[in-house]
Structure formats: C-alpha cells, structure tokens
Amino acid sequence: MSMAFLASISGHEVSFLLKNTTLNGFQKHTKTHNSYLKLGPVRIQATHVTHSSLVQSVKVEESMTKPESYLVSSFQFEEYMKTKAKHVNKALDEVVPLQEPVRIHEAMRYSLLAGGKRVRPVLCIASCELVGGDESQAIPMACAVEMIHTMSLIHDDLPCMDNDDLRRGKPTNHKAFGEEVAILAGDALLSLAFEHVAARTVHVSSDRVVRAIAELGSSVGSEGLVAGQIVDICSEGKQVNLRELEYIHVHKTAKLLEASVVCGAIMGGGNVSEVERMRRYARCIGLLFQVVDDILDVTKSSEELGKTAGKDLASDKATYPKLMGLDKAKKFAGELMDKAMKELEYFDAAKAAPLYHLANYIAYRQN
C-alpha cells in the first residue's frame, strides 16, 4: 500500500498510535504488566512517562489504604467469563436452530458453536453493564457480533483468502462442507446478525438500537473489516511498513472488537463521553489482540493454538514480530494494554473490573 493511498484516508482513519512516533520512543517499564492480576491489593494510577504520543503508561502501586484497591484483584474473572460465555452460547444455539434447509444451518452452527473464547460478546456485555445497563439489553448485539466474527473466520479460511484447514481445533468450514456452502453460511450469518439485533433487542430505545446497528455495519464494511482485508490482499508480496500494517490490523481485527464494546455501551445507555472512552479502550485492545496473535503465531504450535501455526512466516506476510522484532512486539503489546487501562480509570472500579481483566487476558492469552 502506498503512502499516497494513506494520504487519501480521512484523518480519523490514519494511524492513531504510530503517528509521529518511532520504535526508539518505546519506554521500558519498571513493573511487569502481569501486576494487574497480582493477588495482593493494587491501585492503578495514570502517569505520563514519555514524550512520545504512543506511550501513556500505567503505574501499578501497592496500596493497603483504600478498600476499592481490592476490587480488581479480587474479581473472579474465570467464573465471570464462564458464566457470560454460557449465556452467549445458549443464546447462539437458540438463534440458529437446526431447520430447513438443513445443510446451510448445519454449516452455520458448525462454526458458530465450535467453541471459541467469546471475547467479543463478553466485551459487549461488560461494556453495557459498565455504563449502567444489564445483560438482557446487550445479548442480541453480543450474539450479532459473534455471528459476524464467525462469518469473517469462515471467509478468511477459504482457499481464495488464507487457505486454512484448521480453525478452533476442527477442520475449517469449507473443508467440512465445501466452498460453496461455506460462502453461503458466512453470508447467512452476516445478514442474520443485523436481523437479530433489530428484531430481538428489548428495553433499549429505538434511536440507540439504530445507532448501534450503524456502528456495527461500519465496522464490517468497506471502511472496516473489508478495508483491512483488501489492503492486506493488495499488500501481499510487497514491503509493508509499520503504519501500513497498523492500518490493516486496525480495520481487519480491531474495528469489530471496537464495535463490540461501543455497541454495548450504546445499548446500556452510555453518554457521549462514556461511549468515546470505551471506543478508545477498545481500539487499543483490538490492536493488542492482533499483536498478540502475531506473537503467538511464531511462538506456539498448531496444537496449542487450535489453528495452523507459522502460516504468516511461511507466506512471508508482514507481522509485528517480523517488522519490530519479537521483543519490541511484546513491549508494544504492553504499551497498548497500559493505554487501554487508562481509559477505564474514569469508571467505577468494581464495574470496570471485567474490562481490566479482559484487557489483561487478551495480552497474556496462550491461544
């Protein structure tokens, strides 16, 4: 992708993290990022530790004086994730029953109910609850986000795209059902996602539902996921710099994750300031998700990942470890997590606990 192409992009689409920064601007932290999940009490305090616009680190200090300092570290994150994922899985199972035409619904269910961490729907629900909403308001949107994510995986695995054989530890959809059925299954999930939000959302004003649908649509279209995909395809076999790589992954990966969080906040009744804070949080963890994905691709096996490992390296694709080196890619991941954490300081610590832990989980996941 040429810089002339980037120059044609509107200002808010241009690099939001790497703009006017260099790798030399990275700041080494004195505390490990794992300290967010220390067993002892912690207090999170924002500090500006570098002149770079990229790094706004979070200093983690031990404190025994304030009761609220126990909230993040005492939060039962694994139980929270299991409970929310169970609710999402039940809702997804009901949304796509096995009915006629059986073949297409089998294919839709095969990928949609194949497991997965359900990070995006849980983020949607957590964001809704953070601003004062409840799960019932967010669950249709949470399901829609997962349907769109599943569609993107089905299509991304196709021979004409990434040509992958393994997804979530199982044969990819086109391997199990054939390419024609896989394409149609993805199409059906995409259309059903919007139908489901419009028809099943309850206790949310119509204007908020419309805002959320517009947000979701923009995340997957020609200025969202598709934009990232097409620039990624057009960049194959070419030298890609960090700014261009960021554009690809902000759109290909982060945009849908961002929509998960923002739509949850909209459905939950968040005001403009709250929604935008959640947008900035989500943009950081969305890019973080991809940086970690790139790292795992070169450090884990196919068995550990549940998908083909080392494909990016084998196909000579641009990745963060390739362009930055593995150590600097890991540092960049930490900096993105810190920046995301800073956006949560505005909110009640108890309500924000799931989102603190989700950011940490994304940063330190192993598959």
XYZ file of C-alpha atoms in Angstrom:
367
model
C 0.000 0.000 0.000
C 1.482 3.353 -0.996
C 1.708 6.430 1.192
C -0.411 8.183 -1.444
C -3.176 5.759 -0.572
C -2.793 6.543 3.109
C -2.882 10.249 2.379
C -6.328 9.817 0.855
C -7.735 8.381 4.067
C -9.684 10.740 6.323
C -7.862 11.967 9.401
C -9.568 9.745 11.946
C -8.633 6.664 9.929
C -4.909 7.404 9.801
C -2.612 5.800 12.356
C -3.798 6.629 15.848
C -0.884 5.096 17.715
C 2.176 5.149 15.478
C 1.661 8.683 14.188
C 4.764 10.798 14.827
C 6.385 8.014 16.837
C 9.343 5.721 16.333
C 10.375 2.449 17.841
C 13.058 4.354 19.725
C 10.280 6.126 21.585
C 9.200 2.957 23.377
C 9.584 3.262 27.117
C 10.777 0.364 29.190
C 8.521 -0.240 32.191
C 9.844 -0.913 35.636
C 6.827 -3.017 36.557
C 5.684 -6.167 34.789
C 2.289 -5.934 33.115
C 1.254 -9.119 34.890
C 0.985 -6.987 38.031
C -2.574 -6.113 37.024
C -3.520 -9.558 38.220
C -1.449 -9.635 41.390
C -3.095 -11.459 44.252
C -2.485 -8.547 46.565
C -4.355 -5.227 46.510
C -3.427 -2.818 43.766
C -4.140 0.800 42.916
C -3.974 1.916 39.294
C -2.660 5.424 38.708
C -2.025 7.078 35.361
C 1.341 8.704 34.789
C 2.886 10.280 31.702
C 6.357 8.802 31.429
C 7.491 9.688 27.927
C 7.277 12.485 25.380
C 6.017 10.014 22.769
C 2.301 10.280 22.000
C 2.263 6.498 21.837
C 3.093 5.628 25.404
C 0.898 6.637 28.313
C 1.924 4.066 30.842
C 0.032 2.870 33.833
C 1.925 2.741 37.095
C 0.780 -0.020 39.398
C 1.317 0.746 43.057
C 0.658 -1.421 46.042
C -1.738 0.184 48.476
C -3.336 -1.031 51.685
C -5.258 2.113 52.483
C -8.271 2.176 50.161
C -10.943 -0.575 50.160
C -11.559 -0.108 46.435
C -7.973 -1.191 45.741
C -9.108 -4.779 46.281
C -11.782 -4.697 43.610
C -9.735 -5.592 40.524
C -7.522 -8.206 42.151
C -10.408 -9.954 43.938
C -12.625 -10.155 40.854
C -13.441 -13.752 39.872
C -12.561 -13.374 36.212
C -12.607 -17.031 35.173
C -16.035 -17.519 36.718
C -17.279 -14.343 35.062
C -16.044 -15.491 31.639
C -17.543 -18.970 32.032
C -20.911 -17.573 33.102
C -21.135 -14.991 30.334
C -19.890 -17.425 27.680
C -22.508 -19.945 28.803
C -25.244 -17.333 28.389
C -23.923 -16.354 24.957
C -23.645 -19.970 23.799
C -27.218 -20.693 24.889
C -28.480 -17.632 23.024
C -26.498 -18.524 19.875
C -27.847 -22.085 19.927
C -31.382 -20.677 20.001
C -30.724 -18.075 17.303
C -29.632 -20.667 14.702
C -31.759 -23.787 15.184
C -31.229 -26.834 13.010
C -34.029 -26.342 10.483
C -34.654 -26.426 6.748
C -32.611 -26.059 4.640
C -30.684 -28.376 6.939
C -27.368 -28.211 5.093
C -26.915 -24.460 5.443
C -27.988 -24.403 9.077
C -25.622 -27.272 9.838
C -22.772 -25.273 8.340
C -23.750 -22.113 10.227
C -23.958 -23.980 13.531
C -20.742 -25.911 12.849
C -18.632 -22.755 13.004
C -20.812 -20.596 15.254
C -20.997 -23.205 18.026
C -17.455 -24.528 17.633
C -16.346 -23.065 20.939
C -14.050 -20.117 20.976
C -13.399 -17.724 23.830
C -16.383 -15.458 23.112
C -14.218 -12.436 23.855
C -16.212 -10.061 21.648
C -19.694 -10.859 23.008
C -18.397 -10.782 26.584
C -16.815 -7.391 25.915
C -20.170 -6.194 24.577
C -21.997 -7.316 27.707
C -19.319 -5.973 30.073
C -19.382 -2.587 28.361
C -23.169 -2.439 28.629
C -23.044 -3.273 32.326
C -20.253 -0.759 32.932
C -22.435 2.201 31.916
C -25.452 1.009 33.912
C -27.197 -1.406 31.545
C -27.857 -5.099 32.050
C -27.082 -8.237 30.098
C -30.572 -8.577 28.592
C -30.119 -5.281 26.731
C -26.810 -6.384 25.210
C -27.260 -10.085 24.490
C -28.783 -9.709 20.984
C -25.911 -7.418 19.971
C -23.395 -9.749 21.625
C -24.764 -12.619 19.510
C -24.692 -10.469 16.376
C -21.048 -9.576 16.922
C -20.168 -13.254 17.295
C -22.090 -14.141 14.145
C -20.171 -11.520 12.177
C -16.882 -12.642 13.695
C -17.666 -16.242 12.740
C -18.549 -15.142 9.205
C -15.175 -13.418 8.936
C -13.381 -16.589 10.049
C -15.273 -18.785 7.572
C -14.485 -16.456 4.683
C -10.915 -15.791 5.827
C -10.170 -19.527 5.811
C -11.324 -20.029 2.208
C -8.778 -21.146 -0.418
C -9.096 -17.795 -2.203
C -8.171 -15.980 1.029
C -5.870 -17.540 3.670
C -6.494 -21.135 2.554
C -6.511 -22.616 6.043
C -7.506 -26.147 7.030
C -7.861 -25.782 10.793
C -9.943 -23.483 12.976
C -10.661 -23.856 16.711
C -9.125 -27.309 16.569
C -11.508 -28.534 13.843
C -11.468 -28.661 10.038
C -12.430 -25.292 8.625
C -15.959 -24.817 7.331
C -15.098 -25.254 3.664
C -13.190 -28.442 4.482
C -16.243 -29.849 6.245
C -18.990 -28.585 3.912
C -17.343 -27.447 0.683
C -16.526 -23.950 -0.518
C -19.973 -23.127 -1.895
C -21.744 -23.956 1.372
C -19.084 -22.183 3.438
C -19.525 -18.946 1.490
C -23.295 -19.125 1.876
C -23.021 -19.948 5.589
C -20.930 -16.826 6.110
C -23.391 -14.729 4.101
C -26.313 -16.073 6.110
C -24.623 -15.316 9.439
C -23.857 -11.757 8.355
C -27.434 -10.969 7.371
C -28.878 -12.749 10.405
C -26.712 -10.640 12.716
C -28.454 -7.395 11.741
C -31.891 -9.000 11.653
C -31.346 -10.367 15.150
C -30.373 -7.013 16.685
C -33.289 -5.219 15.045
C -35.879 -7.846 15.971
C -34.757 -9.108 19.377
C -33.330 -6.133 21.279
C -35.529 -5.215 24.270
C -35.646 -2.379 26.805
C -33.494 -0.143 24.594
C -34.775 2.973 22.831
C -35.137 2.722 19.060
C -32.646 5.541 18.457
C -29.991 3.686 20.415
C -30.691 0.461 18.523
C -30.302 2.310 15.220
C -27.044 3.943 16.402
C -25.676 0.553 17.422
C -26.672 -1.071 14.131
C -24.955 1.734 12.211
C -21.831 1.282 14.353
C -21.819 -2.455 13.731
C -22.364 -2.032 9.999
C -19.485 0.414 9.628
C -17.146 -1.963 11.438
C -17.578 -4.729 8.873
C -17.975 -2.842 5.591
C -15.669 -1.105 3.138
C -14.394 1.251 5.847
C -13.987 -1.510 8.410
C -13.137 -5.211 8.242
C -13.359 -5.328 4.440
C -10.959 -2.373 4.177
C -8.407 -4.237 6.256
C -8.866 -7.387 4.205
C -8.492 -5.710 0.814
C -5.404 -3.732 1.811
C -3.944 -6.929 3.274
C -4.573 -8.763 -0.016
C -3.146 -5.912 -2.101
C -0.049 -5.814 0.107
C 0.927 -9.449 -0.463
C 4.414 -9.741 -1.899
C 5.159 -6.084 -1.145
C 7.169 -4.352 1.547
C 4.804 -3.119 4.267
C 5.844 -0.591 6.911
C 4.504 -0.290 10.449
C 1.988 2.425 9.616
C 0.539 0.337 6.804
C 0.482 -2.785 8.956
C -1.376 -0.867 11.636
C -3.978 0.278 9.101
C -4.550 -3.347 8.060
C -4.999 -4.632 11.581
C -6.973 -1.714 12.982
C -9.521 -2.393 10.252
C -9.235 -6.164 9.832
C -9.243 -7.038 13.539
C -9.713 -4.049 15.843
C -12.775 -2.482 14.201
C -15.129 -5.363 15.004
C -13.786 -5.661 18.529
C -14.245 -1.907 18.893
C -17.844 -2.227 17.704
C -18.456 -4.921 20.310
C -17.507 -2.555 23.095
C -19.060 0.610 21.660
C -22.361 -1.083 20.813
C -22.539 -2.500 24.321
C -22.070 0.977 25.781
C -24.722 2.416 23.455
C -27.232 -0.307 24.360
C -26.522 0.206 28.053
C -27.366 3.910 27.904
C -23.855 5.361 27.985
C -23.469 9.083 27.366
C -21.261 10.502 24.611
C -18.197 10.787 26.863
C -18.570 7.240 28.180
C -19.052 5.777 24.712
C -15.957 7.548 23.372
C -13.842 6.424 26.325
C -14.942 2.886 25.628
C -14.109 3.378 21.953
C -10.523 4.379 22.810
C -10.208 1.447 25.214
C -11.489 -0.934 22.545
C -9.274 0.451 19.785
C -6.231 -0.294 21.924
C -7.245 -3.813 22.929
C -8.338 -4.534 19.357
C -4.874 -3.800 18.039
C -3.419 -5.557 21.073
C -5.361 -8.681 20.100
C -3.672 -8.722 16.692
C -0.183 -8.005 18.035
C -0.568 -10.937 20.431
C -1.927 -13.076 17.581
C 1.223 -12.318 15.588
C 3.404 -13.208 18.566
C 1.578 -16.486 19.204
C 1.876 -17.435 15.532
C 5.661 -17.625 15.903
C 5.872 -18.920 19.480
C 3.169 -21.610 19.704
C 2.364 -24.884 17.935
C -0.742 -25.666 15.884
C -1.945 -27.948 18.679
C -1.639 -25.167 21.233
C -3.346 -22.599 19.014
C -6.117 -24.775 17.582
C -5.234 -23.403 14.140
C -2.273 -23.635 11.783
C 0.785 -22.048 13.385
C 3.562 -20.327 11.460
C 1.436 -19.552 8.404
C 2.335 -15.858 8.393
C 6.015 -16.690 8.478
C 5.672 -19.330 5.770
C 3.772 -16.969 3.469
C 6.156 -14.070 4.228
C 3.323 -11.854 5.482
C 4.073 -8.668 7.391
C 3.592 -9.093 11.139
C 4.601 -7.111 14.185
C 7.358 -9.560 15.204
C 8.698 -9.510 11.649
C 8.814 -5.708 11.399
C 9.694 -4.863 15.011
C 11.348 -7.974 16.339
C 9.747 -10.251 18.911
C 10.915 -8.348 21.995
C 9.718 -4.960 20.727
C 6.427 -6.504 19.629
C 5.923 -7.751 23.188
C 6.742 -4.290 24.565
C 4.284 -2.728 22.131
C 1.598 -5.128 23.363
C 2.265 -3.999 26.933
C 2.017 -0.346 25.950
C -1.302 -0.897 24.212
C -2.656 -2.598 27.317
C -1.494 0.284 29.508
C -3.205 2.809 27.254
C -6.442 0.802 27.372
C -6.290 0.610 31.170
C -6.031 4.386 31.393
C -9.410 4.833 29.703
C -11.093 2.745 32.406
C -9.961 4.990 35.278
C -12.947 7.262 34.648
C -15.389 4.486 35.632
C -16.321 2.804 38.894
C -13.580 0.272 39.615
C -15.967 -2.543 40.538
C -17.988 -2.200 37.327
C -14.820 -1.829 35.258
C -13.183 -4.944 36.745
C -14.273 -7.291 33.900
C -12.786 -4.920 31.331
C -9.489 -4.555 33.223
C -9.211 -8.331 33.318
C -10.302 -8.792 29.709
C -7.507 -6.470 28.564
C -5.029 -8.442 30.625
C -6.438 -11.715 29.297
C -6.059 -10.550 25.692
C -2.486 -9.511 26.400
C -1.457 -12.781 28.050
C -3.642 -15.370 26.320
C -1.872 -18.504 25.098
C -4.060 -19.338 22.084
